[in-house]
Coordinates of C-alpha atoms (C1' of nucleotides) in Angstrom, one line a residue:
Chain J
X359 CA 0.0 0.0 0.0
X360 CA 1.2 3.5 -0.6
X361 CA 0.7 5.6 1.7
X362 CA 0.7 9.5 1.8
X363 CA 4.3 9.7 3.8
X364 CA 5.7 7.7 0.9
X365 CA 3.9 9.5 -1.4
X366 CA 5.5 12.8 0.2
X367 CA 9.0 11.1 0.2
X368 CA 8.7 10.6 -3.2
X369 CA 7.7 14.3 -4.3
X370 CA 10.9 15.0 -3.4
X371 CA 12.5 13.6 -6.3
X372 CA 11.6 15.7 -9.5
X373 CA 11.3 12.2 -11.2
X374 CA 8.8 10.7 -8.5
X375 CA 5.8 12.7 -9.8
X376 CA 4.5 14.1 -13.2
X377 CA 5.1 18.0 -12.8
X378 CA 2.0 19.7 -12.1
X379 CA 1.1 22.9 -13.5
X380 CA -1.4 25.5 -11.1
X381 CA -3.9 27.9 -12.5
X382 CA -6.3 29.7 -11.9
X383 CA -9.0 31.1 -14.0
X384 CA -12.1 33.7 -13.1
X385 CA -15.1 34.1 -14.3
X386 CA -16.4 37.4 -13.8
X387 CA -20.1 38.2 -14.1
X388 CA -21.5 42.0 -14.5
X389 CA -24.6 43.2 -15.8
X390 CA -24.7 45.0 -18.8
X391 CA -27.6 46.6 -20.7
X392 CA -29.9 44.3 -17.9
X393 CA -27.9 41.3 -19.2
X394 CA -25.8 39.1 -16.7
X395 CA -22.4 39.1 -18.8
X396 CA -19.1 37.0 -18.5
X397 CA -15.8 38.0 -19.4
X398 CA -14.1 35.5 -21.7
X399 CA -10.8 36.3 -23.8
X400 CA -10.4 34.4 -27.3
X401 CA -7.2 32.1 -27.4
X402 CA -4.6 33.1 -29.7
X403 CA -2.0 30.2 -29.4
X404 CA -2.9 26.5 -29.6
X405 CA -3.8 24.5 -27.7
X406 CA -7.8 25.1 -28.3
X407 CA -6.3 28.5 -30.5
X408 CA -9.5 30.7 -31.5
X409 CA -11.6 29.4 -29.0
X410 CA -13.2 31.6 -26.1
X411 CA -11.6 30.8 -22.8
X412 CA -12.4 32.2 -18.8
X413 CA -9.1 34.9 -18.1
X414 CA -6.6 32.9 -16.0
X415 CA -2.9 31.8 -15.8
X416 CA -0.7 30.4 -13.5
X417 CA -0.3 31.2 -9.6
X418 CA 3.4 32.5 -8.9
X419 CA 5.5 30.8 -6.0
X420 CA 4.3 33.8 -3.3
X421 CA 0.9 33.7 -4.3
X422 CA -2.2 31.9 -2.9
X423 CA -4.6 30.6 -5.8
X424 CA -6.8 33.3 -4.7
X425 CA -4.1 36.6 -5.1
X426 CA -3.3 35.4 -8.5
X427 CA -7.5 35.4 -9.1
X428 CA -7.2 38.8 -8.1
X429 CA -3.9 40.1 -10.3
X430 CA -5.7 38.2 -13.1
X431 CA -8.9 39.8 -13.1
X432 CA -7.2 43.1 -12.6
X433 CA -4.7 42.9 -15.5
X434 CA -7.2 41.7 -17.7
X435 CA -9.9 44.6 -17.1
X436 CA -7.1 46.7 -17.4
X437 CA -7.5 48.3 -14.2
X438 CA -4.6 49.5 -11.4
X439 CA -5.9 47.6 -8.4
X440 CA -9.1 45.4 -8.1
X441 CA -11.9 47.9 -6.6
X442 CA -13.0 47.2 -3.5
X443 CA -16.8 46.7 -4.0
X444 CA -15.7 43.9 -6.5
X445 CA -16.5 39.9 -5.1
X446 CA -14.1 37.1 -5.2
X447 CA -14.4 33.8 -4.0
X448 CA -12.9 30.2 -4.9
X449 CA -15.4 28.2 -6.8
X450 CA -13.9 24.8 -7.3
X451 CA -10.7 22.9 -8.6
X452 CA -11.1 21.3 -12.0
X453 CA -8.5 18.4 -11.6
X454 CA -9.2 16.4 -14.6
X455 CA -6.1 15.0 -15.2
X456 CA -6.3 15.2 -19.2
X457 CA -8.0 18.7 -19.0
X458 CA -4.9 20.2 -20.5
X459 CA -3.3 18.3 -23.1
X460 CA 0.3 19.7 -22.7
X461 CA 1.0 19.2 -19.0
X462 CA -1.0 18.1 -16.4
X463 CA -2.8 21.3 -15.3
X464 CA -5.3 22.0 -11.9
X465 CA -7.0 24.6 -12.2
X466 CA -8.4 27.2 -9.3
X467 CA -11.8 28.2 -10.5
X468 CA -12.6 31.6 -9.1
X469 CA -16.6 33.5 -8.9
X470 CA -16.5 37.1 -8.8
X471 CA -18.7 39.4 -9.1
X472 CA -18.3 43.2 -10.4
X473 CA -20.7 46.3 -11.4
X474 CA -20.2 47.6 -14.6
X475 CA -16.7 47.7 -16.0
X476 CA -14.9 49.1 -18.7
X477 CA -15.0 47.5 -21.7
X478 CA -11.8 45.3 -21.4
X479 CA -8.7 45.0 -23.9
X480 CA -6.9 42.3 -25.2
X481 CA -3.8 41.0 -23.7
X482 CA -0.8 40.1 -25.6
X483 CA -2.2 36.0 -25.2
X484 CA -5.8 37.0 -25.9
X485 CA -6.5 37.7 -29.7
X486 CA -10.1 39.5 -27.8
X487 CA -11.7 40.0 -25.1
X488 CA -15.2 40.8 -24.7
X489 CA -18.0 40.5 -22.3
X490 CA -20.3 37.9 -23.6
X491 CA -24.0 37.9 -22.0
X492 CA -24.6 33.9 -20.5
X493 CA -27.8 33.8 -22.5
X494 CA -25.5 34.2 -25.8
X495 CA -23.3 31.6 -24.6
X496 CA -26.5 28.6 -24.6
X497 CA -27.6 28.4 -28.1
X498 CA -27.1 27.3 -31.5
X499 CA -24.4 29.8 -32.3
X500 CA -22.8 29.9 -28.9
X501 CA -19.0 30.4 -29.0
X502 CA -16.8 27.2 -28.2
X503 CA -15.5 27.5 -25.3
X504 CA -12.0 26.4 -24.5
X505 CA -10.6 23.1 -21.6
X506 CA -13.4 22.7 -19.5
X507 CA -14.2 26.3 -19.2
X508 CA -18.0 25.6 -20.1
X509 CA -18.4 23.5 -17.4
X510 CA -16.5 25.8 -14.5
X511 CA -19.3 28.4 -16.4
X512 CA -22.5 26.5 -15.6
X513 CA -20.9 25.5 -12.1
X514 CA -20.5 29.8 -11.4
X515 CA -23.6 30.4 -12.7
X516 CA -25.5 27.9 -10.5
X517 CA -22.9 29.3 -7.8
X518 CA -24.0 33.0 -8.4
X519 CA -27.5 31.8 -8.6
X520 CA -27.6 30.5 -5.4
X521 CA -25.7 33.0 -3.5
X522 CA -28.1 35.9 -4.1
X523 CA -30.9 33.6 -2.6
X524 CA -29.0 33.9 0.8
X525 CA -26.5 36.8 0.6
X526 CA -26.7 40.1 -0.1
X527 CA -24.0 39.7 -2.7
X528 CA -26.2 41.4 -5.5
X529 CA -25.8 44.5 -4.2
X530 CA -22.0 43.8 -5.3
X531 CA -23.0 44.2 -8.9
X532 CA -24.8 47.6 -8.4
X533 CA -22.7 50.7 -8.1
X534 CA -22.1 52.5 -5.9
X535 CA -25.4 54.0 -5.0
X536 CA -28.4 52.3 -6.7
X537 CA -32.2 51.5 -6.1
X538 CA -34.4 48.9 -5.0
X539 CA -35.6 48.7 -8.2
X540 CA -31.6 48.4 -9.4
X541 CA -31.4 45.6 -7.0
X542 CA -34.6 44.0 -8.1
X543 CA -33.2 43.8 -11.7
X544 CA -29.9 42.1 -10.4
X545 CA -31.9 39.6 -9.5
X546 CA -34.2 39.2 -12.2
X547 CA -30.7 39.0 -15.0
X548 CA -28.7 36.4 -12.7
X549 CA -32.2 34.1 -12.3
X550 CA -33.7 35.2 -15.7
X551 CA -36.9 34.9 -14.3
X552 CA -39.1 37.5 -13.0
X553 CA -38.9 39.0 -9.3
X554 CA -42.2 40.2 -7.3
X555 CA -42.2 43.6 -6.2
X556 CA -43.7 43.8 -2.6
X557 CA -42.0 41.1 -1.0
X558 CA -38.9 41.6 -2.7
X559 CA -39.3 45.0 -1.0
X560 CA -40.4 44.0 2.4
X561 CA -37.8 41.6 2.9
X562 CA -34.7 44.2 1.4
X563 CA -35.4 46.4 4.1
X564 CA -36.0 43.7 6.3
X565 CA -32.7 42.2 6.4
X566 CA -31.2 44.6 8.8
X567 CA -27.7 45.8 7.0
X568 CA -28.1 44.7 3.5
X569 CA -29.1 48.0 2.6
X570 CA -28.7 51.7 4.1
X571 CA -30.1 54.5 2.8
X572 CA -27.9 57.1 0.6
X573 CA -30.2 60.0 1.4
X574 CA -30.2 61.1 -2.3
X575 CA -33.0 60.5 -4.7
X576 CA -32.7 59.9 -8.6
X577 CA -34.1 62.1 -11.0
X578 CA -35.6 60.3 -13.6
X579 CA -39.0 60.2 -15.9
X580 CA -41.1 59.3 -12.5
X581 CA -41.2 59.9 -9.2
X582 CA -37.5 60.0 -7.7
X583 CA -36.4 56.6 -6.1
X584 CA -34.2 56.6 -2.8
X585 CA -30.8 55.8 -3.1
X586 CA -29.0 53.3 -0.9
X587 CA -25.4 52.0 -0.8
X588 CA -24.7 48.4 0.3
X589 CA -24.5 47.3 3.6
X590 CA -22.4 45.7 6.3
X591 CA -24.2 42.4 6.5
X592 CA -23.2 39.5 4.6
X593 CA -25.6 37.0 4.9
X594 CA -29.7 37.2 4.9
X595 CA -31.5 36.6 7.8
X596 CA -33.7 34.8 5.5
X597 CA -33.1 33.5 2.2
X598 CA -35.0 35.5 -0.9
X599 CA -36.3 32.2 -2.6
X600 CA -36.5 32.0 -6.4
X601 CA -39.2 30.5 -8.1
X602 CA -39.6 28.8 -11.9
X603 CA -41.0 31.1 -13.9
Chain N
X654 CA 4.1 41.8 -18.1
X655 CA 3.9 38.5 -17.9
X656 CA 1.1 36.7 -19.6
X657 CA -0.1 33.4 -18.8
X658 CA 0.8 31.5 -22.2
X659 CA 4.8 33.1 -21.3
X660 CA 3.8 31.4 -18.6
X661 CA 2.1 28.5 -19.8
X662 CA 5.8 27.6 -22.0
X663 CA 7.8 28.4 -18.8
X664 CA 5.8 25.6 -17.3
X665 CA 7.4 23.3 -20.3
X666 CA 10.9 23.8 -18.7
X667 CA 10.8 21.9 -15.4
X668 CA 13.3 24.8 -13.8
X669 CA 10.7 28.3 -15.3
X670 CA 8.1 27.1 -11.7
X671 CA 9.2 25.0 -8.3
X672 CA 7.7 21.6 -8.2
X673 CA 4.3 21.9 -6.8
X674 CA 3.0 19.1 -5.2
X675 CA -0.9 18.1 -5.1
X676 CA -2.8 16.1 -2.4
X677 CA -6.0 15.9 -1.1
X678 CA -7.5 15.9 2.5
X679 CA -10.7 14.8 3.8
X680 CA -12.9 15.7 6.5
X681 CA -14.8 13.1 7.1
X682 CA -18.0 13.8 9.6
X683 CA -20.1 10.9 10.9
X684 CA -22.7 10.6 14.1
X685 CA -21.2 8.4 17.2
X686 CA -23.0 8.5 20.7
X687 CA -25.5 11.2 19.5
X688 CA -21.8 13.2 18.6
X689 CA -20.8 14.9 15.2
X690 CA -17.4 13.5 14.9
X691 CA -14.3 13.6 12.6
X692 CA -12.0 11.3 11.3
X693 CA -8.4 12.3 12.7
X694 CA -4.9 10.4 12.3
X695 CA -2.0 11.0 14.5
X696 CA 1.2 11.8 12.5
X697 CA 4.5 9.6 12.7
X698 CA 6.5 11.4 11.3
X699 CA 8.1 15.2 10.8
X700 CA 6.8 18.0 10.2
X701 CA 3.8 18.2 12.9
X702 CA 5.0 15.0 14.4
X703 CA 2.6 14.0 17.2
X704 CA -0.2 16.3 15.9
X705 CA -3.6 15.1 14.4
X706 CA -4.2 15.5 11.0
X707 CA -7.2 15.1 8.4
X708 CA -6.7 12.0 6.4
X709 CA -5.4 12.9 3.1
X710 CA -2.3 12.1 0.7
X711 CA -1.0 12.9 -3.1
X712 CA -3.4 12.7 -6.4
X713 CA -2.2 10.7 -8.3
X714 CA -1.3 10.9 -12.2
X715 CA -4.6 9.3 -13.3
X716 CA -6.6 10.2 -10.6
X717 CA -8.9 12.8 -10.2
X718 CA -8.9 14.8 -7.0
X719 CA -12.4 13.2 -6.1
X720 CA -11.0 9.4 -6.8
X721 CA -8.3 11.0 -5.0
X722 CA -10.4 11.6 -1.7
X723 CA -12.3 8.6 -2.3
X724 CA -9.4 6.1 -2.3
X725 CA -7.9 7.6 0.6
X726 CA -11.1 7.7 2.2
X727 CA -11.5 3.8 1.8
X728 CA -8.1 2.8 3.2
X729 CA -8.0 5.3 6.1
X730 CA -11.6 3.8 6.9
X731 CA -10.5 0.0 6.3
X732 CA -13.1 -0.5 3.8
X733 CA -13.0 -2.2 0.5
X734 CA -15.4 -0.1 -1.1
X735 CA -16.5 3.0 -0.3
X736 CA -20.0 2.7 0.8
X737 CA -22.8 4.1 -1.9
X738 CA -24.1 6.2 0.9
X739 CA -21.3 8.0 1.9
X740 CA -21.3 11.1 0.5
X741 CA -17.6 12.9 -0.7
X742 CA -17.9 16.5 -2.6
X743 CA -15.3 19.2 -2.6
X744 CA -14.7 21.5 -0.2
X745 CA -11.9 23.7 -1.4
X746 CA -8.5 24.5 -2.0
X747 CA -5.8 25.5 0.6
X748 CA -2.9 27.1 -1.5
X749 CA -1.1 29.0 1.0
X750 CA 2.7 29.4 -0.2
X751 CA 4.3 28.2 3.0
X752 CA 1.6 25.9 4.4
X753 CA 3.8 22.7 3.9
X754 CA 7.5 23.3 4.6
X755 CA 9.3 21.1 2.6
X756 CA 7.7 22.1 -0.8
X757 CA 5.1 23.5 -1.9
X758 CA 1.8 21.6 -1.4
X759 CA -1.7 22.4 -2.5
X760 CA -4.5 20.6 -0.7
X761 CA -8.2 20.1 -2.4
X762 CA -9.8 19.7 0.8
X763 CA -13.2 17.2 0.4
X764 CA -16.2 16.8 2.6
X765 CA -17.9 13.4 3.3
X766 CA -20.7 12.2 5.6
X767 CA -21.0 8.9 6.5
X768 CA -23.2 6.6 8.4
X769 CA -21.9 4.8 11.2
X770 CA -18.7 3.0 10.4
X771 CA -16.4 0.8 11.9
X772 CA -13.4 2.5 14.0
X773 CA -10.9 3.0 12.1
X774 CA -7.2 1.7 11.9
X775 CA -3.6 3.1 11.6
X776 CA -1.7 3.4 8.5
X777 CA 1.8 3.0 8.4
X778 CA 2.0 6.6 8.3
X779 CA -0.2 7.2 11.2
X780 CA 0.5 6.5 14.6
X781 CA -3.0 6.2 15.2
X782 CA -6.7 7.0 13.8
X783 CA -9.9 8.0 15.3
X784 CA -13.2 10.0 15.4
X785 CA -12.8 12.5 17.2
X786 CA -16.1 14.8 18.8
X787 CA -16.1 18.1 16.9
X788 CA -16.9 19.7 20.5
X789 CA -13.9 18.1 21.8
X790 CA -11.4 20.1 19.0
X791 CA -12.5 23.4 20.5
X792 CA -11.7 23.8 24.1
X793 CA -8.4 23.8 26.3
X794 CA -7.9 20.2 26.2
X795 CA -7.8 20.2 22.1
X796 CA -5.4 18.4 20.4
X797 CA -2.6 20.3 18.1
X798 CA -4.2 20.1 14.3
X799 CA -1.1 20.0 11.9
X800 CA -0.6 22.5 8.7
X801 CA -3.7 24.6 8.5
X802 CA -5.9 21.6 9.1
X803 CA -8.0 23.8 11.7
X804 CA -9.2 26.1 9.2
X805 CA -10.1 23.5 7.3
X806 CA -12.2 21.7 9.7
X807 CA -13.9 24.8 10.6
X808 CA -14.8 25.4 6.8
X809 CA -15.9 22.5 6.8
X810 CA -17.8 22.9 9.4
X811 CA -19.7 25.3 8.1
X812 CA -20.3 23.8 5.2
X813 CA -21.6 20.9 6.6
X814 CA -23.8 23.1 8.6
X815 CA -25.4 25.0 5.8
X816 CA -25.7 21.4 3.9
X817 CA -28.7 20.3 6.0
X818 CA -30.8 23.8 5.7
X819 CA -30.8 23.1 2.2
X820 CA -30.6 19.6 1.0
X821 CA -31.1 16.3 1.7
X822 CA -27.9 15.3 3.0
X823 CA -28.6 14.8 6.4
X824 CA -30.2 11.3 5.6
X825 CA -26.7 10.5 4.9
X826 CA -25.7 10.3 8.3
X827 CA -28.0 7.8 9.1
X828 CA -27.8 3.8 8.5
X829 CA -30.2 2.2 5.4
X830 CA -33.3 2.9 7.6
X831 CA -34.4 5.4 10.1
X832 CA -36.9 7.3 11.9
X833 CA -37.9 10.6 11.8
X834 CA -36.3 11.0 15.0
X835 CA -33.1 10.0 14.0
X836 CA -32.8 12.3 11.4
X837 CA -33.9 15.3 13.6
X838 CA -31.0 14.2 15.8
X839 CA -28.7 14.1 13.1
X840 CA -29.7 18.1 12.7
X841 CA -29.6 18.3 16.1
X842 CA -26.0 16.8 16.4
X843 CA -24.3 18.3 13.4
X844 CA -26.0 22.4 13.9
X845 CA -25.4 21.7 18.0
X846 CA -29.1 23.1 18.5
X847 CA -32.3 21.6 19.5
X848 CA -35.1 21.2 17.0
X849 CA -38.8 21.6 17.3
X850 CA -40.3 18.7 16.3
X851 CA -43.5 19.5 14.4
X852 CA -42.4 21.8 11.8
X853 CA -39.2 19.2 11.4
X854 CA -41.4 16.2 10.9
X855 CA -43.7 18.7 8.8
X856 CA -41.2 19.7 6.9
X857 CA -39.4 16.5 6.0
X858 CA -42.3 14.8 5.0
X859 CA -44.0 17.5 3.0
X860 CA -40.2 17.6 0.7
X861 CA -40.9 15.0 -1.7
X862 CA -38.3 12.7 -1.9
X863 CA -36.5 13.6 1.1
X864 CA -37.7 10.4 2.7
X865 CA -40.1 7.3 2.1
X866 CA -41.6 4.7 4.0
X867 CA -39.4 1.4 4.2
X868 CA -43.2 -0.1 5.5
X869 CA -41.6 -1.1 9.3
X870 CA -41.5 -0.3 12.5
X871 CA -39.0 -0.3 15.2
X872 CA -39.1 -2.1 18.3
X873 CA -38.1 0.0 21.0
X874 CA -38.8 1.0 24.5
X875 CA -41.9 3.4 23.5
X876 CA -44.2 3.4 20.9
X877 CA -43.1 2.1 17.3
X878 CA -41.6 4.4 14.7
X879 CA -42.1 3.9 11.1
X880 CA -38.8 3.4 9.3
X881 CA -37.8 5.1 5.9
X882 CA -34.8 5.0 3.8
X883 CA -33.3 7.5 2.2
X884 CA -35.2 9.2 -0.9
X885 CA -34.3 10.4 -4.5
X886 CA -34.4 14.2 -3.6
X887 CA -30.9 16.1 -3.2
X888 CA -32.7 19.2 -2.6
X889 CA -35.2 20.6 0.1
X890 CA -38.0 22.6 -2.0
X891 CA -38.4 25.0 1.3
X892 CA -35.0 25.3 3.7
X893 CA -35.2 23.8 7.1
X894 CA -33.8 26.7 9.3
X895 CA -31.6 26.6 12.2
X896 CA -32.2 29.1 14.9
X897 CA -29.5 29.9 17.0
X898 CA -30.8 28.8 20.2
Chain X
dG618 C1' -51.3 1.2 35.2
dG619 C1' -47.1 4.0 34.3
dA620 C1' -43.1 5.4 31.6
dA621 C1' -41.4 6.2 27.2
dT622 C1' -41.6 7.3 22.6
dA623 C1' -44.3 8.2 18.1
dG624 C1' -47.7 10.5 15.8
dT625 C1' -51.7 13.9 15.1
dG626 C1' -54.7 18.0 15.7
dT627 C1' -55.2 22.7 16.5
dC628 C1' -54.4 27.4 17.6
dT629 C1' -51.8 31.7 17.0
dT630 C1' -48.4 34.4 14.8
dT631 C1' -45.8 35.5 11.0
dT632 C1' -44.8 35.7 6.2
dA633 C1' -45.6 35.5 1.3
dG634 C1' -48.0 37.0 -2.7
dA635 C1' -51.3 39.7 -5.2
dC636 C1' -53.2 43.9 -6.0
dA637 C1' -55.0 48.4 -5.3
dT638 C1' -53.8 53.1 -3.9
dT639 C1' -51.2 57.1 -3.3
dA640 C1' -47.0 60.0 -4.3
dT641 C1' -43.8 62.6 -7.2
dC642 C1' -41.4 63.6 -10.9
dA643 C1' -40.9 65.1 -16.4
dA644 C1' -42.9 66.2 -20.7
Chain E
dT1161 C1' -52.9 66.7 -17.6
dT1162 C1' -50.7 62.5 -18.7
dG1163 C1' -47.4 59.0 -18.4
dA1164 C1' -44.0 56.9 -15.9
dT1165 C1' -42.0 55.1 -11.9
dA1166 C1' -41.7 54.8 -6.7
dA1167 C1' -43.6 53.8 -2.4
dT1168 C1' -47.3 52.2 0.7
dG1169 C1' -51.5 49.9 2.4
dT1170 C1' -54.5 46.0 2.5
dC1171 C1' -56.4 41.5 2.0
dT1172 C1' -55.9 36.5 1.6
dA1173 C1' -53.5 32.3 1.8
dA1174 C1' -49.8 29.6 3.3
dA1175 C1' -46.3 28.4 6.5
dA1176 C1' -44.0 28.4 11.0
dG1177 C1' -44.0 27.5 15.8
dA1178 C1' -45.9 26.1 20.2
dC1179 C1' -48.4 22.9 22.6
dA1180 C1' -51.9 19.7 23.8
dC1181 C1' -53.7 15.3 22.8
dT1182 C1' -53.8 10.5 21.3
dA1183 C1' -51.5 6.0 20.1
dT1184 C1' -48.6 2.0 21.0
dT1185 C1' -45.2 -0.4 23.1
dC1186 C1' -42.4 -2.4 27.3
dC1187 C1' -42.0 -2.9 32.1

DNA sequence: GGAATAGTGTCTTTTAGACATTATCAA
DNA sequence: TTGATAATGTCTAAAAGACACTATTCC
């Protein structure tokens, strides 16, 4: 039997084990246009060359899997440092050991969540990047996607899905300032179904910190909304269910 | 700037990255005396000598990290076969640069819940193995967890502890049949709360799926129970909640 | 019969969901 | 004034939670 201290003798040799190549890859969701959107970058070597593929690469020797989430997503929305309001959380580990066919690779899936970004620019691997709304990403003339990226996409999405059920994380994709009827349509775009108004309200401002009141009002074509910034709390007291349909 | 396919050809030349080694550990939580407990094993040798640790060891080439977690999960439990009840899903990742000493290790830490099983023996790596009461790793008396094995567990944990509010898991715990009373004492074990028992049995029976009939009755000290087994549902349609308190 | 455990009925409070009503802006 | 959007009030139905009551076994 082989057991884990021989196994850890042997990683010792360079010749005992394979090497083993870490990633990490995120996919970001925003809304854009009332759209939940991912950012995806189209591959411009092989292997999978042309394809569109989650932004990701490899973790550097001081970084956790998570750091290198976060210098990724930054580089490749070409911003300076990662805002604060934005999300980021591990989502899984894709280990498949023929996922990659060059090396064997694992791969750090990340989640994150953002409010509207800029419009992002290819990087010098990347012959695009884009964001690509999910629903455009299910049909007949849906992109291929690169490795196993599709299936780290339908594990975030069911990820994101659930999280706004019991978090107040979709406040994270409004900015800075938004209304209830902002937060309401987060919703409806990451479920993609529809949301009732008079509980959704009720139990907003009954989950004590999800919300706090700005003190502004918009202007717009009716009567002015209140404005409210996210709040401390994390978690829902209880859960805002989603329904089919 | 470094891009990830530089980095992705770096990863060709065995010298561009350090060896990276990949294991997997498993938390293993089971019900013994009426006691959420965990699956521990005393390490033999350096580093964390003498300190418990969560089961675990390397992935290998072919394997998967799940097959991974599953095969360790058999021989540190004694068993052939990994029972069809047990239930193993991921957890997460633990990439910390300097969690191991020797090298750099990154752990895909799994869950499982399992039914009653047989106390388990020590591997020649081990000095010894056995459940431990979660309520016994938390006070004075609490035994040394090696590497960053206590923030697993308590991850974990927590997972474990969100798992029963909304799914169907908690039937794992429990041998092929069971009352209804068992299974509220699995939720009352694992949250470390009581239960009120009409909503519960309410509840449980009114989630199709969650449970059905096995069509017998214990023989106990009071009044017979009807038996069930475990049903095809994974999901609860409406959360049971825990209260704290 | 009494203790122990399982199961059911019922009452109250809370919450969800639908819908009507009022409020406040711009054009 | 009209249209649009925000906010509030109200009614009904469903669910949660507490608790009492009944049922069935062993001693």
């Amino acid at each position: 039997m082989v057991t884990s201290e021989q196994d850890f003798l042997a990683s010792y040799d360079p010749s005992g084990y394979p090497p083993v190549g870490l990633t990490v890859d995120v996919c970001v969701f925003t809304i854009r246009a009332g759209m939940l959107s991912v950012l995806l970058v189209q591959r411009a070597d092989h292997p999978h060359r042309g394809a569109w593929a989650l932004p990701g690469g490899f973790v550097r020797p001081d970084e956790t899997a998570e750091t290198a989430a976060a210098r990724e997503l930054a580089e490749e929305t070409g911003l300076e440092h990662l805002p604060a309001e934005v999300h980021l959380e591990q989502l899984g580990t894709y280990t498949a050991p023929d996922r990659d066919p060059r090396l064997r690779v694992v791969s750090v899936a990340h989640l994150a969540f953002a409010p509207g970004l800029p419009a992002p620019e290819a990087g010098s691997d990347a012959a695009a990047a884009r964001w690509w709304p999910v629903a455009d990403l299910a049909g007949d003339d849906a992109p291929e996607l690169a490795f196993d990226h599709a299936e780290i996409l339908t594990d975030a999405l069911e990820r994101a899905r659930a999280k706004l059920e019991y978090t107040t994380l979709a406040a994270a994709f409004c900015d800075d300032t938004f209304t209830l009827a902002d937060l309401q349509r987060v919703y409806e775009a990451v479920w993609g179904t529809q949301v009732s108004r008079t509980p959704f309200r009720r139990k907003v401002l009954a989950s004590p910190g999800f919300v706090v009141e700005a003190g502004e009002l918009t202007a717009t074509g009716g009567r002015p909304a209140k404005l409210y910034r996210r709040g401390p709390a994390r978690f829902l007291p209880t859960p805002i269910v989603r329904h089919d349909r």
